Short mmCIF file of C-alpha atoms and ligand atoms in Angstrom, two decimals:
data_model
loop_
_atom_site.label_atom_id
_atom_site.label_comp_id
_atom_site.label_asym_id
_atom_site.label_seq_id
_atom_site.Cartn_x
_atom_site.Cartn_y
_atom_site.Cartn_z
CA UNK A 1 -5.84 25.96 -2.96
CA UNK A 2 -5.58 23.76 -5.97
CA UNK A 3 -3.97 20.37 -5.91
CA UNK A 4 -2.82 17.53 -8.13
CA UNK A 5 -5.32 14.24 -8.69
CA UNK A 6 -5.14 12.41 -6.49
CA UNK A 7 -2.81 14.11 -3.41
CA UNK A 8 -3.50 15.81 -0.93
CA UNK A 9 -0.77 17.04 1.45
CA UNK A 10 -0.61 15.64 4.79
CA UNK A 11 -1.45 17.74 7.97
CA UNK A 12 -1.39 21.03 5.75
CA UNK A 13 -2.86 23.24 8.17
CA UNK A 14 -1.03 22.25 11.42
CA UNK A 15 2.83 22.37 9.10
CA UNK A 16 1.93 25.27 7.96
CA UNK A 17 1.04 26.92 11.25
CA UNK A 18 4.26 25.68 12.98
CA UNK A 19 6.23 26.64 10.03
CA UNK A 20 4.95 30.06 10.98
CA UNK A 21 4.82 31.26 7.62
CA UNK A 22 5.02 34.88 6.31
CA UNK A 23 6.33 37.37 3.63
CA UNK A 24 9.40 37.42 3.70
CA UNK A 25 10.39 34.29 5.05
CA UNK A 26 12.67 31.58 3.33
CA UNK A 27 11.47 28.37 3.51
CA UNK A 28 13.38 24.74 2.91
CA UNK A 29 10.89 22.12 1.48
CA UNK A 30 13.76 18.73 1.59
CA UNK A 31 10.65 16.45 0.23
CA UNK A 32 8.78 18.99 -2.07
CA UNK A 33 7.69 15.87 -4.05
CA UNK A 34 4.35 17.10 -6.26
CA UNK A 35 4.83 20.53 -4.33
CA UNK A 36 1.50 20.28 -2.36
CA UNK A 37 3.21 21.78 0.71
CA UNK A 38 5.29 24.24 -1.25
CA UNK A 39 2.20 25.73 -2.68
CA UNK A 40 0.60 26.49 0.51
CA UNK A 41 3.64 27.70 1.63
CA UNK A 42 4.76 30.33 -1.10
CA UNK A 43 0.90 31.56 -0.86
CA UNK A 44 0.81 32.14 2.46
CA UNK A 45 4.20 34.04 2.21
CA UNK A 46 3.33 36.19 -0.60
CA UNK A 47 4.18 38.40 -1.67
CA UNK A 48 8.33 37.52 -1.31
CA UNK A 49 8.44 34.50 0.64
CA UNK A 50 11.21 31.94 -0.89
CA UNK A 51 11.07 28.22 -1.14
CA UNK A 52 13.88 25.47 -2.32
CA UNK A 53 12.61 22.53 -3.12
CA UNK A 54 14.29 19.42 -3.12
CA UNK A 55 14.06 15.59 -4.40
CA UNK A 56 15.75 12.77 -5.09
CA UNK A 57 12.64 12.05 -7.94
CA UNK A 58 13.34 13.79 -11.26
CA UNK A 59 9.53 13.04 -12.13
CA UNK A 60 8.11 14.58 -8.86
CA UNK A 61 10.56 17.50 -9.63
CA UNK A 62 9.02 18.65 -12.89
CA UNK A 63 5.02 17.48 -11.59
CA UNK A 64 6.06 20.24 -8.80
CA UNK A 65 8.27 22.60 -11.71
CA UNK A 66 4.22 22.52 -13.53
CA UNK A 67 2.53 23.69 -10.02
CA UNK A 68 5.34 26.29 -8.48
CA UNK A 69 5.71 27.63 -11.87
CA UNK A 70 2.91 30.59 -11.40
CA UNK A 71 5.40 31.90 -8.33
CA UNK A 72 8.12 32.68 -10.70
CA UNK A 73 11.89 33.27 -9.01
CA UNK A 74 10.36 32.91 -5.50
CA UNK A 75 11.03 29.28 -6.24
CA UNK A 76 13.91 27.07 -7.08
CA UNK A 77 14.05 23.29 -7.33
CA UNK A 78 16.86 21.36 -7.24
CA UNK A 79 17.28 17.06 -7.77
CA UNK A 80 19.27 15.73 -4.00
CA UNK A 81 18.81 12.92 -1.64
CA UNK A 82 17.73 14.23 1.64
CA UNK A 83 20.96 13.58 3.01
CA UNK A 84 22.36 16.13 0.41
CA UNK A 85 19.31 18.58 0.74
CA UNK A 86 21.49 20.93 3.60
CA UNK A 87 24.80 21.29 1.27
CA UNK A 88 22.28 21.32 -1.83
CA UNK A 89 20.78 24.59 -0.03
CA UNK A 90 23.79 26.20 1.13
CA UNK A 91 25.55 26.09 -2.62
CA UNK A 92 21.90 27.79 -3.64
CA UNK A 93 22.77 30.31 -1.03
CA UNK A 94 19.73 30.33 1.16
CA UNK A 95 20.51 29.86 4.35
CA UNK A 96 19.53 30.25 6.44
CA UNK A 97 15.89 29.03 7.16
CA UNK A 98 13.02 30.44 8.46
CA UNK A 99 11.47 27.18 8.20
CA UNK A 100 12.34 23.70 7.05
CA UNK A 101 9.58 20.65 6.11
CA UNK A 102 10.66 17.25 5.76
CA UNK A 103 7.07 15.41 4.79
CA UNK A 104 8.77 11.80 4.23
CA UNK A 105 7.58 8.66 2.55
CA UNK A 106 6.11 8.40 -0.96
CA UNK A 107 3.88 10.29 -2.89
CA UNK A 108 0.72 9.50 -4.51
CA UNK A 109 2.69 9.39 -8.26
CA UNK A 110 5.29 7.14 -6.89
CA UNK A 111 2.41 4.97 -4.96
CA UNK A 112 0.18 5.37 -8.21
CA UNK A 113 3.16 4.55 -10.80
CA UNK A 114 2.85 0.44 -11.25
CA UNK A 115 6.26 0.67 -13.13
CA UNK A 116 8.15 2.10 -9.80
CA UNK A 117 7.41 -0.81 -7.93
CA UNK A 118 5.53 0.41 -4.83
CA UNK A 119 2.35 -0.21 -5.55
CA UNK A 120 1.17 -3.70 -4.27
CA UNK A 121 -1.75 -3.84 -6.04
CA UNK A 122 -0.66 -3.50 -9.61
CA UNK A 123 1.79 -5.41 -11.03
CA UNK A 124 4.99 -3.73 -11.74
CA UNK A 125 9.26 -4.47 -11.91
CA UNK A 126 10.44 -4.78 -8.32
CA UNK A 127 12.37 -1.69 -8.79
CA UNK A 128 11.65 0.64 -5.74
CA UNK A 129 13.44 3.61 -6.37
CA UNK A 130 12.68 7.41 -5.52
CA UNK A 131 15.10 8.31 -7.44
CA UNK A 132 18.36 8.18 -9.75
CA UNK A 133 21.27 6.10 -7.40
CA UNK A 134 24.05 8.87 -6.24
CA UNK A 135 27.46 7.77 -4.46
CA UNK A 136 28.29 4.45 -3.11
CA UNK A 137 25.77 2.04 -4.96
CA UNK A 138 22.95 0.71 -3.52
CA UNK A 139 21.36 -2.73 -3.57
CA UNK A 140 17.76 -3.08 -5.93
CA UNK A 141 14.79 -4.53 -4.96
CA UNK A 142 14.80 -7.68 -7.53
CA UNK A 143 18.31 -8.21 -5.74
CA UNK A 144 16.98 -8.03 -2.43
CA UNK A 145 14.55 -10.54 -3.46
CA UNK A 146 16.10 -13.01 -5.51
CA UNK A 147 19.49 -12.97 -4.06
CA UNK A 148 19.30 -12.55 -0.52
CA UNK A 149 19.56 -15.98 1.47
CA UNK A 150 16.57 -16.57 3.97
CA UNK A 151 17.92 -15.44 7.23
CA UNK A 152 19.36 -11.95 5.41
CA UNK A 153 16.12 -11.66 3.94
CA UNK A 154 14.10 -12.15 7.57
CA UNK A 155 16.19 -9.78 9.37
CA UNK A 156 15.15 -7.06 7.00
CA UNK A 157 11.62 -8.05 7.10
CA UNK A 158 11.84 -7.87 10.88
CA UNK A 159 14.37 -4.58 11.40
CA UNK A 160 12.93 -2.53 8.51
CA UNK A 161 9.20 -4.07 8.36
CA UNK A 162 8.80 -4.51 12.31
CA UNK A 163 6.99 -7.89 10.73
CA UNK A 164 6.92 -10.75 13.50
CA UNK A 165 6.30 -13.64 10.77
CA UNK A 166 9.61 -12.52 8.99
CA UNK A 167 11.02 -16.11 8.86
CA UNK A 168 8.19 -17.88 7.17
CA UNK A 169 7.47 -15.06 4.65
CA UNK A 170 11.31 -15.11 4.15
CA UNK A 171 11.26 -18.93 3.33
CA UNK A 172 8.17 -18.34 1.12
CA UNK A 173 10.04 -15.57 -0.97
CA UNK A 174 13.14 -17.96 -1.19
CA UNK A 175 10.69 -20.88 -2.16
CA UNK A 176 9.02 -19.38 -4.82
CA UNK A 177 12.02 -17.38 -6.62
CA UNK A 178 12.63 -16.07 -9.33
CA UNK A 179 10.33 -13.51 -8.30
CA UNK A 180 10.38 -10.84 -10.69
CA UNK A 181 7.17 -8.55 -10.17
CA UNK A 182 5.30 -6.62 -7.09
CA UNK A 183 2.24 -8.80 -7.40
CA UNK A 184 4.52 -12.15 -7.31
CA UNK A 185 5.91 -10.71 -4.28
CA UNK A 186 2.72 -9.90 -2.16
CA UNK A 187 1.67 -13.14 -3.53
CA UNK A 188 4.32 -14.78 -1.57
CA UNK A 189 3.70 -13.00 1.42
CA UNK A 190 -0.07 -14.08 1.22
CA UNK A 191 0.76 -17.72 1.06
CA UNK A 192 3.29 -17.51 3.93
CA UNK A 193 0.65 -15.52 6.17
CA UNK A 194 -2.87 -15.27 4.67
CA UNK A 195 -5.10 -12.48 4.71
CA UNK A 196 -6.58 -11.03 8.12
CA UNK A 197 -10.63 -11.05 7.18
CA UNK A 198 -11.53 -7.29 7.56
CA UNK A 199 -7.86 -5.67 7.92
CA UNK A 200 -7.42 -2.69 5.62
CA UNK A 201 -3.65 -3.56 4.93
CA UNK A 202 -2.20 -5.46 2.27
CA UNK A 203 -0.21 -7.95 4.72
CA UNK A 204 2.73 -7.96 2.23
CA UNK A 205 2.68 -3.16 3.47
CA UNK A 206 5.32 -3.93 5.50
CA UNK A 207 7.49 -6.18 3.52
CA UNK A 208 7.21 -3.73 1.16
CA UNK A 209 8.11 -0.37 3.28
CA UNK A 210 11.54 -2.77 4.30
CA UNK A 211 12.57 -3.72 1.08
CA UNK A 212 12.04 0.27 -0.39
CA UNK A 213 14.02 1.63 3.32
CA UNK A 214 16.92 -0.63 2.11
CA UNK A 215 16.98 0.23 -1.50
CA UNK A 216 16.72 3.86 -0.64
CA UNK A 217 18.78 4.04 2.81
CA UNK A 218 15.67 5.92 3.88
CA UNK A 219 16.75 5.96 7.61
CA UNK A 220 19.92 6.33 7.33
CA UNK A 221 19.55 9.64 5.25
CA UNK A 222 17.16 10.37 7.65
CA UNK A 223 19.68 10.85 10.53
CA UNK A 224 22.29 12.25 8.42
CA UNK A 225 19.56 14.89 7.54
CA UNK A 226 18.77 15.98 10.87
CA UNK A 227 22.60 15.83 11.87
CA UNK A 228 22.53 18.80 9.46
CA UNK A 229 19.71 20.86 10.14
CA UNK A 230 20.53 22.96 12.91
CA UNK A 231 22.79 24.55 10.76
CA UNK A 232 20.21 25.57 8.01
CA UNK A 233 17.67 27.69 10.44
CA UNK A 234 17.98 30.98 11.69
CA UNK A 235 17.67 31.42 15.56
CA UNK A 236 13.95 30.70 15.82
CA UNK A 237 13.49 29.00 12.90
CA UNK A 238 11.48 25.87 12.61
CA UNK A 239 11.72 22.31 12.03
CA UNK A 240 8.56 20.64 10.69
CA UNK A 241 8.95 16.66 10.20
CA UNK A 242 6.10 14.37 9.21
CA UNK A 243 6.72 10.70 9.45
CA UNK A 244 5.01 7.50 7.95
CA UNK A 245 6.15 5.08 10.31
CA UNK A 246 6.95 4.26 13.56
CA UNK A 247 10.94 3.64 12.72
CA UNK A 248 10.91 7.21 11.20
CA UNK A 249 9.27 8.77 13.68
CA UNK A 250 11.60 6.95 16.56
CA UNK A 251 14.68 8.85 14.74
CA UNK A 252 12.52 12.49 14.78
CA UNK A 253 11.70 11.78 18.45
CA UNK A 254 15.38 10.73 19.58
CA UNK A 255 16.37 13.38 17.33
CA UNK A 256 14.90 16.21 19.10
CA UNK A 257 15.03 14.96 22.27
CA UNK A 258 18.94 15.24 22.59
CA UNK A 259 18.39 18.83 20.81
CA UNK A 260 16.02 19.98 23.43
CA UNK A 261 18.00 18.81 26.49
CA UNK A 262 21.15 19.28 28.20
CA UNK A 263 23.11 22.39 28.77
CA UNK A 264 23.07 23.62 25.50
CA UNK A 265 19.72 22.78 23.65
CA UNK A 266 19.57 23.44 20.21
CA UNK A 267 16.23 23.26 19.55
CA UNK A 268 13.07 23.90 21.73
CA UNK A 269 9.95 21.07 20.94
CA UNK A 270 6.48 23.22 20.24
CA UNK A 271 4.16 20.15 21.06
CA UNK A 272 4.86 17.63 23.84
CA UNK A 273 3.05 14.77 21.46
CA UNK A 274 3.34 13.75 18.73
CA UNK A 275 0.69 15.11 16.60
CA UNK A 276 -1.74 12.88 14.38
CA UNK A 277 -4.04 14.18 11.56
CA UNK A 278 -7.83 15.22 12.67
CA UNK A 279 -10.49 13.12 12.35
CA UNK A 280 -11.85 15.58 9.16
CA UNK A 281 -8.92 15.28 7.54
CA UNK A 282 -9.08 11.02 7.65
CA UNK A 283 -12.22 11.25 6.11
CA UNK A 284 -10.62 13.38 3.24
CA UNK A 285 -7.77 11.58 3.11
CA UNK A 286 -7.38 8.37 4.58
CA UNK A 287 -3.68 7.99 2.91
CA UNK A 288 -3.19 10.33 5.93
CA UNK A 289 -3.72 7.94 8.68
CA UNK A 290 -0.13 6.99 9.51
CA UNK A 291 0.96 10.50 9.81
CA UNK A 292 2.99 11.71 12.56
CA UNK A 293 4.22 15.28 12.81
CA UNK A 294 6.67 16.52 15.23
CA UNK A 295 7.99 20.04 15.13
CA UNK A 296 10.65 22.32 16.90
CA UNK A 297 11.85 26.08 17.16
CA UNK A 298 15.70 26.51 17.04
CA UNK A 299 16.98 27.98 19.52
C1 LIG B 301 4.99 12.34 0.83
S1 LIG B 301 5.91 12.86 -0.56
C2 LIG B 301 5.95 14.61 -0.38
C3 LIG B 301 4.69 15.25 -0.84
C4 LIG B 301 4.76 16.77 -0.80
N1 LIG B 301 4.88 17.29 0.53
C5 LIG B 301 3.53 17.36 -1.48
O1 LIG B 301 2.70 17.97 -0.80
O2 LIG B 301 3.40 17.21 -2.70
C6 LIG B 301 7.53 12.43 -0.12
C7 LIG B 301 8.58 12.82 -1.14
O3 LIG B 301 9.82 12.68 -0.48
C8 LIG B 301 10.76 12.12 -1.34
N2 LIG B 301 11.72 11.41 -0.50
C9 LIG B 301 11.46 10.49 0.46
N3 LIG B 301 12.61 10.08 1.03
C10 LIG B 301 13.60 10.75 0.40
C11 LIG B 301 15.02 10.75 0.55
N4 LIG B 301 15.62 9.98 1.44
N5 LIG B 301 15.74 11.57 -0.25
C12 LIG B 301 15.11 12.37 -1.16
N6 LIG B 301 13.78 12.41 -1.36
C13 LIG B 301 13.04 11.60 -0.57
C14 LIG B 301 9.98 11.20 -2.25
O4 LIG B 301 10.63 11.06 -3.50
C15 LIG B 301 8.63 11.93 -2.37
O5 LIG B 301 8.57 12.71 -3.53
#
């Protein structure tokens, strides 16, 4: 399989053994971002497997356009938030599902891209967007930051970041405004907390994951998502979700198990765990090692 510089996609093997994938199948990709997983998947379906592929980044949508383009009209791609992604598919007509993959978080372009504003290593506009606002407007980054007073500012950090040291990075932040770039902001977050000798993680990685969840109402599309999804699969259908964190993954796991209990389940869990990439695949890839992947048959 051939993939873009620099990204891999996560846990490639175990989605695409859940998904059960074969010709013939139709297949919902709600975060087809550079189309990693959407390759794998219209290959192993060949020779009339379907995919839609949805977005809410226009420049993710035409790095995956480049990559899907060699599978012709087996593929469509369409620009929604995942929260649209279900009514997005049923105006395309294709529902419903054999499958459905929701690989969340960012993608190596967006991560990559110093003018998006993720990356906390190269300076870049605190902009944090996936994508193109839609609806009820939403609240930027550089607001977050410059306007919000302390204590708005430290509940974020400590709801969306799970950071315990919200308040004194949040009084650093207010301290040191205006702060206009990504590198002034993890340079606040190093004076308020220094740097852990030997830790891998940037310790401004979570202030940065709560500021983008806000921007981008990541969780709260989340559950809106999943609200929908029953509704896009076929009776035995299935329901591939890879998280990035442990507040997405909470949402998956409450998720599914309401679905799976009661007198009426809707959906029927195909691992107990929660599954975590292999040890092979770390040493790839360590970009992989917050995965979590939790997947489910409708029933
Ligand atoms: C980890 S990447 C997907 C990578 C893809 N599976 C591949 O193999 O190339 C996640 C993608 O999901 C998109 N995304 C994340 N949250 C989203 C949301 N709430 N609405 C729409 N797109 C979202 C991002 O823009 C990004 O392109």
């Amino acid at each position: 399989m051939t993939s873009s510089p620099g990204h891999s996609p996560v846990m490639l093997e175990e989605a695409l053994d859940l998904l059960n994938v074969g010709a013939g199948k139709r297949y919902l990709d709600a975060t087809v971002g550079l189309g990693g997983h959407a390759e794998a998947i219209l290959k192993a379906s060949d020779p009339d497997g379907r995919l839609l592929g949805t977005d809410a980044d226009p420049d993710a949508l035409s790095q995956a356009a480049n990559r899907l383009m060699q599978f012709g009209d087996r593929v469509q791609l369409r620009r929604a938030w995942l929260d649209a992604s279900p009514r997005t598919a049923t105006d395309a007509g294709l529902t419903p599902f054999d499958g459905v993959l929701c690989d969340l978080g960012l993608s190596s372009l967006q991560l990559d891209s110093p003018e998006r504003g993720f990356s906390i290593q190269a300076e870049g506009p605190l902009d944090m967007q996936l994508g193109p606002p839609e609806g009820t407007p939403t609240v930027s980054a550089h607001q977050i930051v410059n306007e919000w007073t302390a204590d708005e500012l430290a509940n974020l950090i400590y709801d969306y970041g799970e950071e315990r040291r919200s308040r004194r990075i949040a009084r650093s932040i207010v301290r040191q405004r205006p702060v206009d770039t990504t590198t002034q902001l993890a340079q606040c977050v190093v004076d308020a907390v220094g740097i852990r000798p030997g830790s891998r993680v940037h310790p401004a990685t979570r202030v940065f994951q709560a500021i983008r969840l806000e921007v981008n109402r990541e969780l709260e599309r989340l559950a809106a998502f999943l609200a929908q999804v029953r509704g896009l699969l076929r009776i035995g259908g299935r329901l591939v979700v890879i998280a990035f964190h442990s507040l997405e993954d909470r949402i998956v796991k409450q998720f599914l198990r309401e679905q799976s209990s009661g007198s009426e389940p809707a959906f029927r869990t195909l691992s107990r765990r929660v599954m975590r990439p292999s040890r092979t695949e770390l040493e790839r890839n360590p970009r992989a090692r917050s995965a979590r992947l939790r997947a489910a048959e409708a029933i």
